[in-house]
mmCIF file of C-alpha atoms in Angstrom:
data_model
loop_
_atom_site.group_PDB
_atom_site.id
_atom_site.type_symbol
_atom_site.label_atom_id
_atom_site.label_comp_id
_atom_site.label_asym_id
_atom_site.label_seq_id
_atom_site.Cartn_x
_atom_site.Cartn_y
_atom_site.Cartn_z
ATOM 1 C CA MET A 10 22.468 -12.364 -39.497
ATOM 2 C CA ALA A 11 21.859 -9.402 -41.002
ATOM 3 C CA LYS A 12 19.906 -11.414 -43.809
ATOM 4 C CA GLU A 13 17.748 -13.256 -41.403
ATOM 5 C CA GLY A 14 17.134 -10.184 -39.197
ATOM 6 C CA ALA A 15 15.578 -8.817 -42.391
ATOM 7 C CA GLU A 16 13.136 -11.700 -42.601
ATOM 8 C CA LYS A 17 12.089 -11.835 -39.492
ATOM 9 C CA ALA A 18 11.074 -8.103 -39.619
ATOM 10 C CA GLU A 19 9.334 -8.942 -43.350
ATOM 11 C CA GLU A 20 7.710 -11.618 -41.425
ATOM 12 C CA THR A 21 6.519 -9.580 -38.701
ATOM 13 C CA GLU A 22 5.026 -7.037 -41.157
ATOM 14 C CA GLN A 23 3.429 -9.070 -42.997
ATOM 15 C CA MET A 24 1.855 -10.754 -39.817
ATOM 16 C CA ILE A 25 0.395 -7.055 -38.438
ATOM 17 C CA GLU A 26 -0.897 -6.270 -42.261
ATOM 18 C CA LYS A 27 -2.656 -9.146 -42.080
ATOM 19 C CA GLU A 28 -4.036 -8.857 -38.867
ATOM 20 C CA ALA A 29 -5.088 -5.259 -39.380
ATOM 21 C CA ALA A 30 -6.992 -6.282 -42.772
ATOM 22 C CA GLU A 31 -8.654 -8.547 -40.493
ATOM 23 C CA GLY A 32 -9.671 -5.921 -38.295
ATOM 24 C CA GLY A 33 -7.739 -7.305 -34.682
ATOM 25 C CA GLY A 34 -9.361 -8.380 -31.935
ATOM 26 C CA GLY A 35 -12.131 -6.532 -29.255
ATOM 27 C CA SER A 36 -15.095 -5.025 -30.964
ATOM 28 C CA SER A 37 -16.385 -5.884 -34.442
ATOM 29 C CA SER A 38 -15.074 -4.328 -37.125
ATOM 30 C CA PRO A 39 -16.544 -3.459 -40.819
ATOM 31 C CA ARG A 40 -15.630 -5.624 -43.551
ATOM 32 C CA GLY A 41 -14.536 -4.881 -46.749
ATOM 33 C CA ALA A 42 -13.719 -1.717 -49.401
ATOM 34 C CA ASP A 43 -15.738 0.339 -47.392
ATOM 35 C CA ALA A 44 -13.653 -0.365 -43.938
ATOM 36 C CA LYS A 45 -12.081 2.749 -42.523
ATOM 37 C CA GLU A 46 -8.887 2.669 -41.342
ATOM 38 C CA MET A 47 -7.193 4.123 -38.124
ATOM 39 C CA ARG A 48 -3.657 4.389 -36.799
ATOM 40 C CA ALA A 49 -2.641 1.913 -33.749
ATOM 41 C CA VAL A 50 -0.209 1.028 -31.768
ATOM 42 C CA VAL A 51 0.608 -2.683 -32.279
ATOM 43 C CA LEU A 52 2.553 -5.286 -30.498
ATOM 44 C CA SER A 53 3.591 -8.093 -33.153
ATOM 45 C CA ALA A 54 5.012 -10.336 -30.784
ATOM 46 C CA PHE A 55 6.300 -10.353 -26.811
ATOM 47 C CA GLY A 56 9.225 -9.114 -26.101
ATOM 48 C CA GLY A 57 11.534 -5.993 -26.550
ATOM 49 C CA LEU A 58 10.616 -2.367 -28.103
ATOM 50 C CA ASN A 59 11.421 -3.480 -31.307
ATOM 51 C CA LYS A 60 7.965 -5.709 -31.749
ATOM 52 C CA LEU A 61 6.044 -2.292 -31.160
ATOM 53 C CA ARG A 62 5.062 0.086 -34.319
ATOM 54 C CA VAL A 63 2.417 1.915 -35.562
ATOM 55 C CA SER A 64 0.177 0.748 -38.253
ATOM 56 C CA LYS A 65 -3.009 1.222 -39.986
ATOM 57 C CA LYS A 66 -6.105 -1.346 -38.670
ATOM 58 C CA VAL A 67 -9.749 -1.456 -39.519
ATOM 59 C CA MET A 68 -11.624 0.704 -37.702
ATOM 60 C CA PRO A 69 -14.163 -0.801 -35.053
ATOM 61 C CA GLU A 70 -17.795 0.285 -34.854
ATOM 62 C CA PRO A 71 -19.702 -0.060 -31.580
ATOM 63 C CA GLN A 72 -21.887 -3.205 -30.684
ATOM 64 C CA GLU A 73 -24.599 -3.123 -28.296
ATOM 65 C CA GLY A 74 -24.051 -0.895 -25.119
ATOM 66 C CA GLU A 75 -20.603 0.400 -26.470
ATOM 67 C CA LEU A 76 -19.718 3.569 -26.647
ATOM 68 C CA LYS A 77 -17.120 4.818 -29.870
ATOM 69 C CA ILE A 78 -14.733 6.978 -29.053
ATOM 70 C CA ARG A 79 -12.354 9.011 -31.059
ATOM 71 C CA VAL A 80 -9.230 9.414 -28.996
ATOM 72 C CA LYS A 81 -7.496 12.450 -28.163
ATOM 73 C CA ALA A 82 -5.213 10.894 -25.352
ATOM 74 C CA CYS A 83 -3.874 7.199 -23.940
ATOM 75 C CA GLY A 84 -2.156 6.411 -20.227
ATOM 76 C CA LEU A 85 0.947 5.020 -20.562
ATOM 77 C CA ASN A 86 1.427 2.215 -17.288
ATOM 78 C CA PHE A 87 3.969 -0.005 -15.749
ATOM 79 C CA ILE A 88 1.346 -2.709 -16.607
ATOM 80 C CA ASP A 89 1.705 -1.955 -20.154
ATOM 81 C CA LEU A 90 5.259 -2.662 -20.524
ATOM 82 C CA MET A 91 4.986 -6.265 -18.639
ATOM 83 C CA VAL A 92 2.265 -6.827 -21.304
ATOM 84 C CA ARG A 93 4.753 -5.764 -23.695
ATOM 85 C CA GLN A 94 7.349 -8.703 -22.091
ATOM 86 C CA GLY A 95 4.426 -11.240 -22.172
ATOM 87 C CA ASN A 96 5.142 -11.237 -17.975
ATOM 88 C CA ILE A 97 1.764 -11.082 -16.791
ATOM 89 C CA ASP A 98 -0.793 -14.234 -16.286
ATOM 90 C CA ASN A 99 -2.671 -15.996 -19.273
ATOM 91 C CA PRO A 100 -1.478 -13.099 -21.704
ATOM 92 C CA PRO A 101 -3.754 -12.734 -25.011
ATOM 93 C CA LYS A 102 -2.433 -13.583 -28.004
ATOM 94 C CA THR A 103 -0.236 -11.535 -30.617
ATOM 95 C CA PRO A 104 -0.696 -9.324 -32.668
ATOM 96 C CA LEU A 105 -2.896 -7.121 -30.014
ATOM 97 C CA VAL A 106 -3.192 -3.490 -29.694
ATOM 98 C CA PRO A 107 -1.881 -2.657 -26.245
ATOM 99 C CA GLY A 108 -3.230 0.044 -23.586
ATOM 100 C CA PHE A 109 -6.185 0.238 -20.911
ATOM 101 C CA GLU A 110 -7.235 3.844 -20.452
ATOM 102 C CA CYS A 111 -7.861 6.843 -22.796
ATOM 103 C CA SER A 112 -9.493 10.182 -23.090
ATOM 104 C CA GLY A 113 -11.585 11.664 -26.171
ATOM 105 C CA ILE A 114 -14.993 12.396 -27.880
ATOM 106 C CA VAL A 115 -17.791 10.261 -28.286
ATOM 107 C CA GLU A 116 -18.484 9.795 -31.936
ATOM 108 C CA ALA A 117 -20.948 7.216 -32.166
ATOM 109 C CA LEU A 118 -23.577 5.218 -29.704
ATOM 110 C CA GLY A 119 -24.470 1.591 -30.123
ATOM 111 C CA ASP A 120 -27.809 -0.117 -29.201
ATOM 112 C CA ASN A 121 -29.276 0.799 -26.207
ATOM 113 C CA VAL A 122 -26.796 3.086 -24.664
ATOM 114 C CA LYS A 123 -28.514 6.139 -22.716
ATOM 115 C CA GLY A 124 -26.640 8.859 -20.764
ATOM 116 C CA TYR A 125 -24.389 9.776 -23.455
ATOM 117 C CA GLU A 126 -24.393 11.818 -26.627
ATOM 118 C CA ILE A 127 -22.247 12.625 -29.862
ATOM 119 C CA GLY A 128 -20.031 15.074 -28.863
ATOM 120 C CA ASP A 129 -19.468 13.875 -25.263
ATOM 121 C CA ARG A 130 -16.088 14.365 -23.892
ATOM 122 C CA VAL A 131 -14.854 11.281 -21.891
ATOM 123 C CA MET A 132 -12.684 8.828 -20.649
ATOM 124 C CA ALA A 133 -12.520 5.353 -20.299
ATOM 125 C CA PHE A 134 -11.332 1.929 -19.516
ATOM 126 C CA VAL A 135 -10.673 -0.781 -22.434
ATOM 127 C CA ASN A 136 -9.569 -4.179 -22.150
ATOM 128 C CA TYR A 137 -6.707 -3.656 -24.737
ATOM 129 C CA ASN A 138 -7.286 -1.557 -27.970
ATOM 130 C CA GLY A 139 -6.838 1.315 -26.266
ATOM 131 C CA TRP A 140 -3.719 3.133 -28.355
ATOM 132 C CA ALA A 141 -5.405 3.470 -31.519
ATOM 133 C CA GLU A 142 -6.831 7.031 -33.050
ATOM 134 C CA VAL A 143 -10.976 5.177 -32.436
ATOM 135 C CA VAL A 144 -11.857 2.649 -29.532
ATOM 136 C CA CYS A 145 -15.227 1.030 -28.734
ATOM 137 C CA THR A 146 -15.483 0.134 -24.963
ATOM 138 C CA PRO A 147 -19.097 -0.870 -22.684
ATOM 139 C CA LEU A 148 -20.626 2.152 -21.481
ATOM 140 C CA GLU A 149 -20.164 1.015 -17.780
ATOM 141 C CA PHE A 150 -16.475 1.970 -18.461
ATOM 142 C CA VAL A 151 -17.033 5.327 -19.625
ATOM 143 C CA TYR A 152 -17.194 8.585 -17.720
ATOM 144 C CA LYS A 153 -17.629 12.307 -18.548
ATOM 145 C CA ILE A 154 -14.864 14.561 -18.259
ATOM 146 C CA PRO A 155 -15.550 17.685 -16.189
ATOM 147 C CA ASP A 156 -15.681 20.907 -18.612
ATOM 148 C CA ASP A 157 -11.784 22.068 -17.338
ATOM 149 C CA MET A 158 -10.158 18.782 -17.341
ATOM 150 C CA SER A 159 -7.865 18.486 -20.192
ATOM 151 C CA PHE A 160 -7.748 15.426 -22.677
ATOM 152 C CA SER A 161 -3.998 14.624 -21.257
ATOM 153 C CA GLU A 162 -5.169 14.816 -17.800
ATOM 154 C CA ALA A 163 -8.436 12.679 -18.158
ATOM 155 C CA ALA A 164 -5.806 10.237 -19.804
ATOM 156 C CA ALA A 165 -3.808 10.392 -16.367
ATOM 157 C CA PHE A 166 -7.071 10.172 -14.327
ATOM 158 C CA PRO A 167 -8.303 6.526 -13.844
ATOM 159 C CA MET A 168 -6.054 3.743 -13.473
ATOM 160 C CA ASN A 169 -3.917 5.963 -10.861
ATOM 161 C CA PHE A 170 -6.686 7.383 -9.061
ATOM 162 C CA VAL A 171 -9.093 4.708 -8.950
ATOM 163 C CA THR A 172 -6.490 2.585 -7.863
ATOM 164 C CA ALA A 173 -4.650 4.947 -5.104
ATOM 165 C CA TYR A 174 -8.650 5.279 -4.035
ATOM 166 C CA MET A 175 -9.488 1.717 -3.558
ATOM 167 C CA MET A 176 -6.439 1.070 -2.009
ATOM 168 C CA LEU A 177 -6.289 3.827 0.810
ATOM 169 C CA PHE A 178 -10.207 3.882 1.405
ATOM 170 C CA GLU A 179 -11.790 0.700 0.235
ATOM 171 C CA VAL A 180 -9.212 -1.903 1.118
ATOM 172 C CA ALA A 181 -7.103 -0.186 3.730
ATOM 173 C CA ASN A 182 -9.925 2.242 5.598
ATOM 174 C CA LEU A 183 -7.410 5.010 5.813
ATOM 175 C CA ARG A 184 -8.659 7.594 8.332
ATOM 176 C CA GLU A 185 -7.221 10.860 10.319
ATOM 177 C CA GLY A 186 -3.827 10.704 11.770
ATOM 178 C CA MET A 187 -2.487 7.480 10.082
ATOM 179 C CA SER A 188 0.542 6.936 8.446
ATOM 180 C CA VAL A 189 1.150 5.621 4.922
ATOM 181 C CA LEU A 190 4.295 4.416 3.144
ATOM 182 C CA VAL A 191 3.804 4.501 -0.581
ATOM 183 C CA HIS A 192 7.142 3.256 -2.974
ATOM 184 C CA SER A 193 7.423 4.860 -6.574
ATOM 185 C CA ALA A 194 6.369 7.926 -4.816
ATOM 186 C CA GLY A 195 7.151 9.855 -8.279
ATOM 187 C CA GLY A 196 4.775 7.828 -10.338
ATOM 188 C CA GLY A 197 1.555 8.232 -11.546
ATOM 189 C CA VAL A 198 -0.049 6.192 -8.743
ATOM 190 C CA GLY A 199 2.421 7.764 -5.977
ATOM 191 C CA GLN A 200 1.444 10.753 -6.884
ATOM 192 C CA ALA A 201 -2.269 9.963 -6.978
ATOM 193 C CA VAL A 202 -1.671 8.449 -3.368
ATOM 194 C CA ALA A 203 0.090 11.719 -2.064
ATOM 195 C CA GLN A 204 -2.915 13.825 -3.188
ATOM 196 C CA LEU A 205 -5.880 11.923 -1.445
ATOM 197 C CA CYS A 206 -3.854 11.260 1.625
ATOM 198 C CA SER A 207 -3.247 14.938 1.826
ATOM 199 C CA THR A 208 -7.075 14.922 1.427
ATOM 200 C CA VAL A 209 -7.552 13.409 5.054
ATOM 201 C CA PRO A 210 -6.475 15.501 8.429
ATOM 202 C CA ASP A 211 -3.202 14.352 10.190
ATOM 203 C CA VAL A 212 -2.022 11.442 7.798
ATOM 204 C CA THR A 213 2.061 11.220 7.430
ATOM 205 C CA VAL A 214 3.187 10.018 4.279
ATOM 206 C CA PHE A 215 6.426 7.727 3.958
ATOM 207 C CA GLY A 216 7.742 7.964 0.243
ATOM 208 C CA THR A 217 10.152 5.832 -1.834
ATOM 209 C CA ALA A 218 12.029 7.660 -4.939
ATOM 210 C CA SER A 219 14.676 7.939 -7.229
ATOM 211 C CA SER A 220 16.937 10.826 -5.597
ATOM 212 C CA PHE A 221 16.764 13.050 -8.697
ATOM 213 C CA LYS A 222 13.006 13.095 -8.583
ATOM 214 C CA HIS A 223 13.334 14.312 -4.952
ATOM 215 C CA GLU A 224 13.048 17.513 -5.479
ATOM 216 C CA ALA A 225 10.009 17.997 -7.833
ATOM 217 C CA ILE A 226 8.152 16.158 -5.068
ATOM 218 C CA LYS A 227 9.350 16.638 -2.025
ATOM 219 C CA ASP A 228 6.336 18.723 -0.954
ATOM 220 C CA SER A 229 3.771 15.997 -1.930
ATOM 221 C CA VAL A 230 5.143 13.593 0.674
ATOM 222 C CA THR A 231 5.470 14.320 4.489
ATOM 223 C CA HIS A 232 9.204 12.281 4.618
ATOM 224 C CA LEU A 233 10.713 11.033 1.035
ATOM 225 C CA PHE A 234 14.037 8.465 0.799
ATOM 226 C CA ASP A 235 15.975 7.092 -1.839
ATOM 227 C CA ARG A 236 14.781 3.875 -3.690
ATOM 228 C CA ASN A 237 17.748 2.300 -2.898
ATOM 229 C CA ALA A 238 17.941 3.272 1.079
ATOM 230 C CA ASP A 239 17.435 0.973 3.545
ATOM 231 C CA TYR A 240 13.825 2.514 4.192
ATOM 232 C CA VAL A 241 12.716 0.627 6.907
ATOM 233 C CA GLN A 242 15.220 1.737 9.138
ATOM 234 C CA GLU A 243 14.675 5.661 8.014
ATOM 235 C CA VAL A 244 10.720 5.133 8.819
ATOM 236 C CA LYS A 245 11.659 3.367 11.845
ATOM 237 C CA LYS A 246 13.940 6.499 13.014
ATOM 238 C CA ILE A 247 11.007 9.019 12.392
ATOM 239 C CA SER A 248 8.345 6.108 13.916
ATOM 240 C CA ALA A 249 9.033 3.506 15.763
ATOM 241 C CA ASP A 250 6.318 1.354 15.799
ATOM 242 C CA GLY A 251 6.151 1.595 12.093
ATOM 243 C CA VAL A 252 3.475 2.747 9.818
ATOM 244 C CA ASP A 253 -0.416 1.935 9.262
ATOM 245 C CA ILE A 254 -0.290 1.104 5.513
ATOM 246 C CA VAL A 255 2.137 -0.368 3.175
ATOM 247 C CA LEU A 256 1.198 0.611 -0.455
ATOM 248 C CA ASP A 257 3.738 -1.976 -2.563
ATOM 249 C CA CYS A 258 4.386 -1.973 -6.354
ATOM 250 C CA LEU A 259 7.706 -3.430 -5.939
ATOM 251 C CA CYS A 260 7.037 -7.240 -4.559
ATOM 252 C CA GLY A 261 10.407 -8.988 -4.059
ATOM 253 C CA GLU A 262 12.313 -8.438 -0.953
ATOM 254 C CA ASN A 263 10.195 -5.524 -0.283
ATOM 255 C CA THR A 264 7.030 -7.688 0.962
ATOM 256 C CA GLY A 265 8.688 -8.998 3.697
ATOM 257 C CA LYS A 266 9.822 -5.523 4.732
ATOM 258 C CA GLY A 267 6.674 -3.897 3.905
ATOM 259 C CA LEU A 268 4.990 -6.826 6.309
ATOM 260 C CA SER A 269 7.871 -6.250 8.989
ATOM 261 C CA LEU A 270 6.763 -2.372 9.075
ATOM 262 C CA LEU A 271 2.942 -2.814 9.715
ATOM 263 C CA LYS A 272 1.954 -1.352 13.130
ATOM 264 C CA PRO A 273 -0.856 -3.995 14.869
ATOM 265 C CA LEU A 274 -4.158 -3.868 12.664
ATOM 266 C CA GLY A 275 -2.184 -2.650 9.748
ATOM 267 C CA THR A 276 -2.393 -3.250 6.166
ATOM 268 C CA TYR A 277 -0.005 -3.982 3.296
ATOM 269 C CA ILE A 278 -1.185 -4.093 -0.618
ATOM 270 C CA LEU A 279 0.727 -5.493 -3.035
ATOM 271 C CA TYR A 280 -0.702 -4.024 -6.416
ATOM 272 C CA GLY A 281 2.226 -3.958 -8.524
ATOM 273 C CA SER A 282 5.456 -6.292 -9.462
ATOM 274 C CA SER A 283 8.006 -4.051 -10.999
ATOM 275 C CA ASN A 284 10.967 -5.568 -9.417
ATOM 276 C CA MET A 285 10.617 -8.364 -12.358
ATOM 277 C CA VAL A 286 10.838 -6.039 -15.063
ATOM 278 C CA THR A 287 15.102 -5.616 -15.157
ATOM 279 C CA GLY A 288 15.667 -5.630 -19.117
ATOM 280 C CA GLU A 289 14.015 -5.169 -21.873
ATOM 281 C CA THR A 290 12.642 -8.221 -22.478
ATOM 282 C CA LYS A 291 11.196 -10.784 -19.844
ATOM 283 C CA SER A 292 13.614 -12.570 -17.476
ATOM 284 C CA PHE A 293 12.997 -15.598 -16.081
ATOM 285 C CA PHE A 294 15.906 -14.862 -13.665
ATOM 286 C CA SER A 295 14.277 -11.908 -12.448
ATOM 287 C CA PHE A 296 10.786 -13.387 -12.332
ATOM 288 C CA ALA A 297 12.665 -16.220 -10.040
ATOM 289 C CA LYS A 298 14.729 -13.843 -7.916
ATOM 290 C CA SER A 299 11.862 -11.783 -7.628
ATOM 291 C CA TRP A 300 9.536 -15.269 -6.166
ATOM 292 C CA TRP A 301 12.067 -16.595 -4.146
ATOM 293 C CA GLN A 302 12.476 -13.313 -2.086
ATOM 294 C CA VAL A 303 9.117 -12.543 -1.340
ATOM 295 C CA GLU A 304 8.644 -13.697 2.420
ATOM 296 C CA LYS A 305 6.361 -16.640 2.782
ATOM 297 C CA VAL A 306 3.599 -15.398 4.663
ATOM 298 C CA ASN A 307 2.185 -17.285 7.625
ATOM 299 C CA PRO A 308 -1.387 -17.008 8.312
ATOM 300 C CA ILE A 309 -0.537 -17.484 12.017
ATOM 301 C CA LYS A 310 1.845 -14.889 12.319
ATOM 302 C CA LEU A 311 -0.484 -12.307 10.742
ATOM 303 C CA TYR A 312 -2.982 -13.770 13.113
ATOM 304 C CA GLU A 313 -0.175 -13.455 16.254
ATOM 305 C CA GLU A 314 0.837 -9.684 14.884
ATOM 306 C CA ASN A 315 -2.691 -8.320 14.080
ATOM 307 C CA LYS A 316 -1.713 -7.562 10.649
ATOM 308 C CA VAL A 317 -3.695 -7.726 6.945
ATOM 309 C CA MET A 318 -2.054 -8.987 4.072
ATOM 310 C CA ALA A 319 -4.079 -7.859 0.569
ATOM 311 C CA GLY A 320 -3.709 -7.758 -2.885
ATOM 312 C CA PHE A 321 -5.185 -5.618 -5.819
ATOM 313 C CA SER A 322 -5.700 -5.230 -9.131
ATOM 314 C CA LEU A 323 -7.891 -2.662 -11.068
ATOM 315 C CA LEU A 324 -7.602 -4.668 -14.290
ATOM 316 C CA ASN A 325 -9.334 -7.712 -12.770
ATOM 317 C CA LEU A 326 -11.686 -5.759 -10.854
ATOM 318 C CA LEU A 327 -13.118 -4.620 -13.805
ATOM 319 C CA PHE A 328 -12.690 -6.923 -16.349
ATOM 320 C CA LYS A 329 -13.156 -10.330 -14.904
ATOM 321 C CA GLN A 330 -14.865 -9.690 -11.240
ATOM 322 C CA GLY A 331 -17.230 -7.427 -12.741
ATOM 323 C CA ARG A 332 -17.295 -4.658 -10.236
ATOM 324 C CA SER A 333 -17.956 -1.578 -12.607
ATOM 325 C CA GLY A 334 -20.857 -0.431 -10.205
ATOM 326 C CA LEU A 335 -18.242 -0.290 -7.352
ATOM 327 C CA ILE A 336 -15.490 1.824 -9.463
ATOM 328 C CA GLN A 337 -18.440 4.316 -10.796
ATOM 329 C CA ASN A 338 -18.902 4.600 -7.507
ATOM 330 C CA VAL A 339 -15.166 5.540 -6.652
ATOM 331 C CA MET A 340 -14.908 7.844 -9.914
ATOM 332 C CA ASP A 341 -18.061 9.611 -8.807
ATOM 333 C CA LYS A 342 -15.976 10.469 -5.477
ATOM 334 C CA LEU A 343 -12.751 11.160 -7.009
ATOM 335 C CA LEU A 344 -14.271 13.501 -9.852
ATOM 336 C CA LYS A 345 -16.197 15.453 -6.948
ATOM 337 C CA LEU A 346 -12.731 15.746 -5.323
ATOM 338 C CA TYR A 347 -10.827 17.251 -8.481
ATOM 339 C CA ASN A 348 -14.136 19.481 -8.872
ATOM 340 C CA GLU A 349 -12.849 20.757 -5.412
ATOM 341 C CA LYS A 350 -9.867 21.175 -6.885
ATOM 342 C CA LYS A 351 -8.322 18.861 -4.031
ATOM 343 C CA ILE A 352 -6.988 16.463 -6.599
ATOM 344 C CA LYS A 353 -5.323 17.082 -10.311
ATOM 345 C CA PRO A 354 -3.448 14.275 -12.186
ATOM 346 C CA LEU A 355 0.137 15.065 -12.711
ATOM 347 C CA VAL A 356 1.316 14.597 -16.351
ATOM 348 C CA ASP A 357 5.329 14.090 -16.995
ATOM 349 C CA SER A 358 4.968 14.304 -20.977
ATOM 350 C CA LEU A 359 3.178 14.028 -23.654
ATOM 351 C CA TRP A 360 4.468 11.494 -26.573
ATOM 352 C CA ALA A 361 2.954 10.853 -30.529
ATOM 353 C CA LEU A 362 1.884 6.938 -31.125
ATOM 354 C CA GLU A 363 5.030 6.862 -33.127
ATOM 355 C CA GLU A 364 6.893 7.833 -30.296
ATOM 356 C CA VAL A 365 6.135 4.956 -27.715
ATOM 357 C CA LYS A 366 8.824 3.098 -27.589
ATOM 358 C CA GLU A 367 10.980 6.173 -26.260
ATOM 359 C CA ALA A 368 7.716 6.796 -23.778
ATOM 360 C CA MET A 369 8.103 3.053 -22.589
ATOM 361 C CA GLN A 370 11.780 3.447 -22.362
ATOM 362 C CA ARG A 371 11.288 6.650 -20.065
ATOM 363 C CA ILE A 372 8.824 4.609 -17.514
ATOM 364 C CA HIS A 373 11.140 1.286 -17.861
ATOM 365 C CA ASP A 374 14.246 4.208 -16.515
ATOM 366 C CA ARG A 375 11.955 5.029 -13.770
ATOM 367 C CA GLY A 376 12.808 8.639 -15.321
ATOM 368 C CA ASN A 377 9.104 10.349 -14.848
ATOM 369 C CA ILE A 378 7.238 12.335 -12.116
ATOM 370 C CA GLY A 379 3.804 11.570 -12.933
ATOM 371 C CA LYS A 380 2.005 10.222 -16.290
ATOM 372 C CA LEU A 381 3.047 9.780 -19.287
ATOM 373 C CA ILE A 382 0.318 10.604 -22.198
ATOM 374 C CA LEU A 383 0.150 9.130 -25.802
ATOM 375 C CA ASP A 384 -1.220 12.218 -27.257
ATOM 376 C CA VAL A 385 -2.783 11.051 -30.613
ATOM 377 C CA GLU A 386 -3.268 13.824 -32.827
ATOM 378 C CA LYS A 387 0.589 15.111 -31.700
ATOM 379 C CA THR A 388 3.537 14.618 -34.393
ATOM 380 C CA PRO A 389 6.701 12.437 -33.124
ATOM 381 C CA THR A 390 8.003 15.439 -30.876
ATOM 382 C CA PRO A 391 7.633 15.399 -27.232
ATOM 383 C CA LEU A 392 6.371 17.969 -25.534
ATOM 384 C CA VAL A 393 6.939 18.722 -21.601
ATOM 385 C CA SER A 394 3.732 19.111 -19.526
ATOM 386 C CA GLU A 395 3.324 22.501 -17.957
ATOM 387 C CA ASN A 396 1.413 20.932 -15.176
ATOM 388 C CA LYS A 397 2.563 22.013 -11.733
ATOM 389 C CA PHE A 398 1.972 19.792 -8.808
#
């Protein structure tokens, strides 16, 4: 078995080295002896944490309409765990570099790029290839960073706050006096939801989270329940007719529970399916169980009960449905709130690229309060952020 494992490891290493020499995917890369190299986290195949490693890859160069960014920090999201497992629709081919958001400094501009200069501090969405020292991404996915926002905060900002804002205000039309139930209230999106709700008068926020997180986040939500408790009954003890908005990143049996809690004209939004991730690798049993537990929605019942059911995927909206202009408008509003000191990214901890396995395990264990950040310039020693909510 040991010999077989060694052979597989050697085969994987050879595949990664070949991919690095060829430049991987994404924006075009220079070829030949003059090609510059960079460090990147490479996923050699879908599966467990052992499929991740830091490797040398050819540095990309910007194409027309793209910016080249020297990365300082990268965001780590639950969707990255699902990508690693291959637990998503139409997964890309491996080997690949994961990561969908980063922050850094503009190093070069492709043709026809206006509004940015070399040296600008920016944050950006990327369609994979984010966990690397250098990325290239189209102009419409890049946003300038406020002067007082750190690179780690900037890497924690795009995915979490844009997702939270669009669900609350674009999909559910949050208004004064409404109530919201959010699962995983201690995570990056959960804390962004709580902060944004605080910008609207008299909004009641119900949150579920692991009990060890309660002390740290108790002031950010109105009512907090243990993630394993019967939250439906707990909510109804406080609000007999339920809530106006349910934000569900769990799926499975929580779909039916969420719909049952909606008031008339209430909105349920599914934006994740973390219940499908139970072990280190993809589990068909967990997938089937979660799918089976989803209540089959009858449109006639929605009509009769005056309820709205919606879904939200920021990555699909950006990269498949071409709504970057809408995202730009949302980002402008969010940065205005940030400059007014009304919202602030909550960073859980900083990790070196070489510590990506440990960082992923922390998210898998639901151990984070706020966002985990890969700090490209850090040596492999995690630094707990001093940011306080």
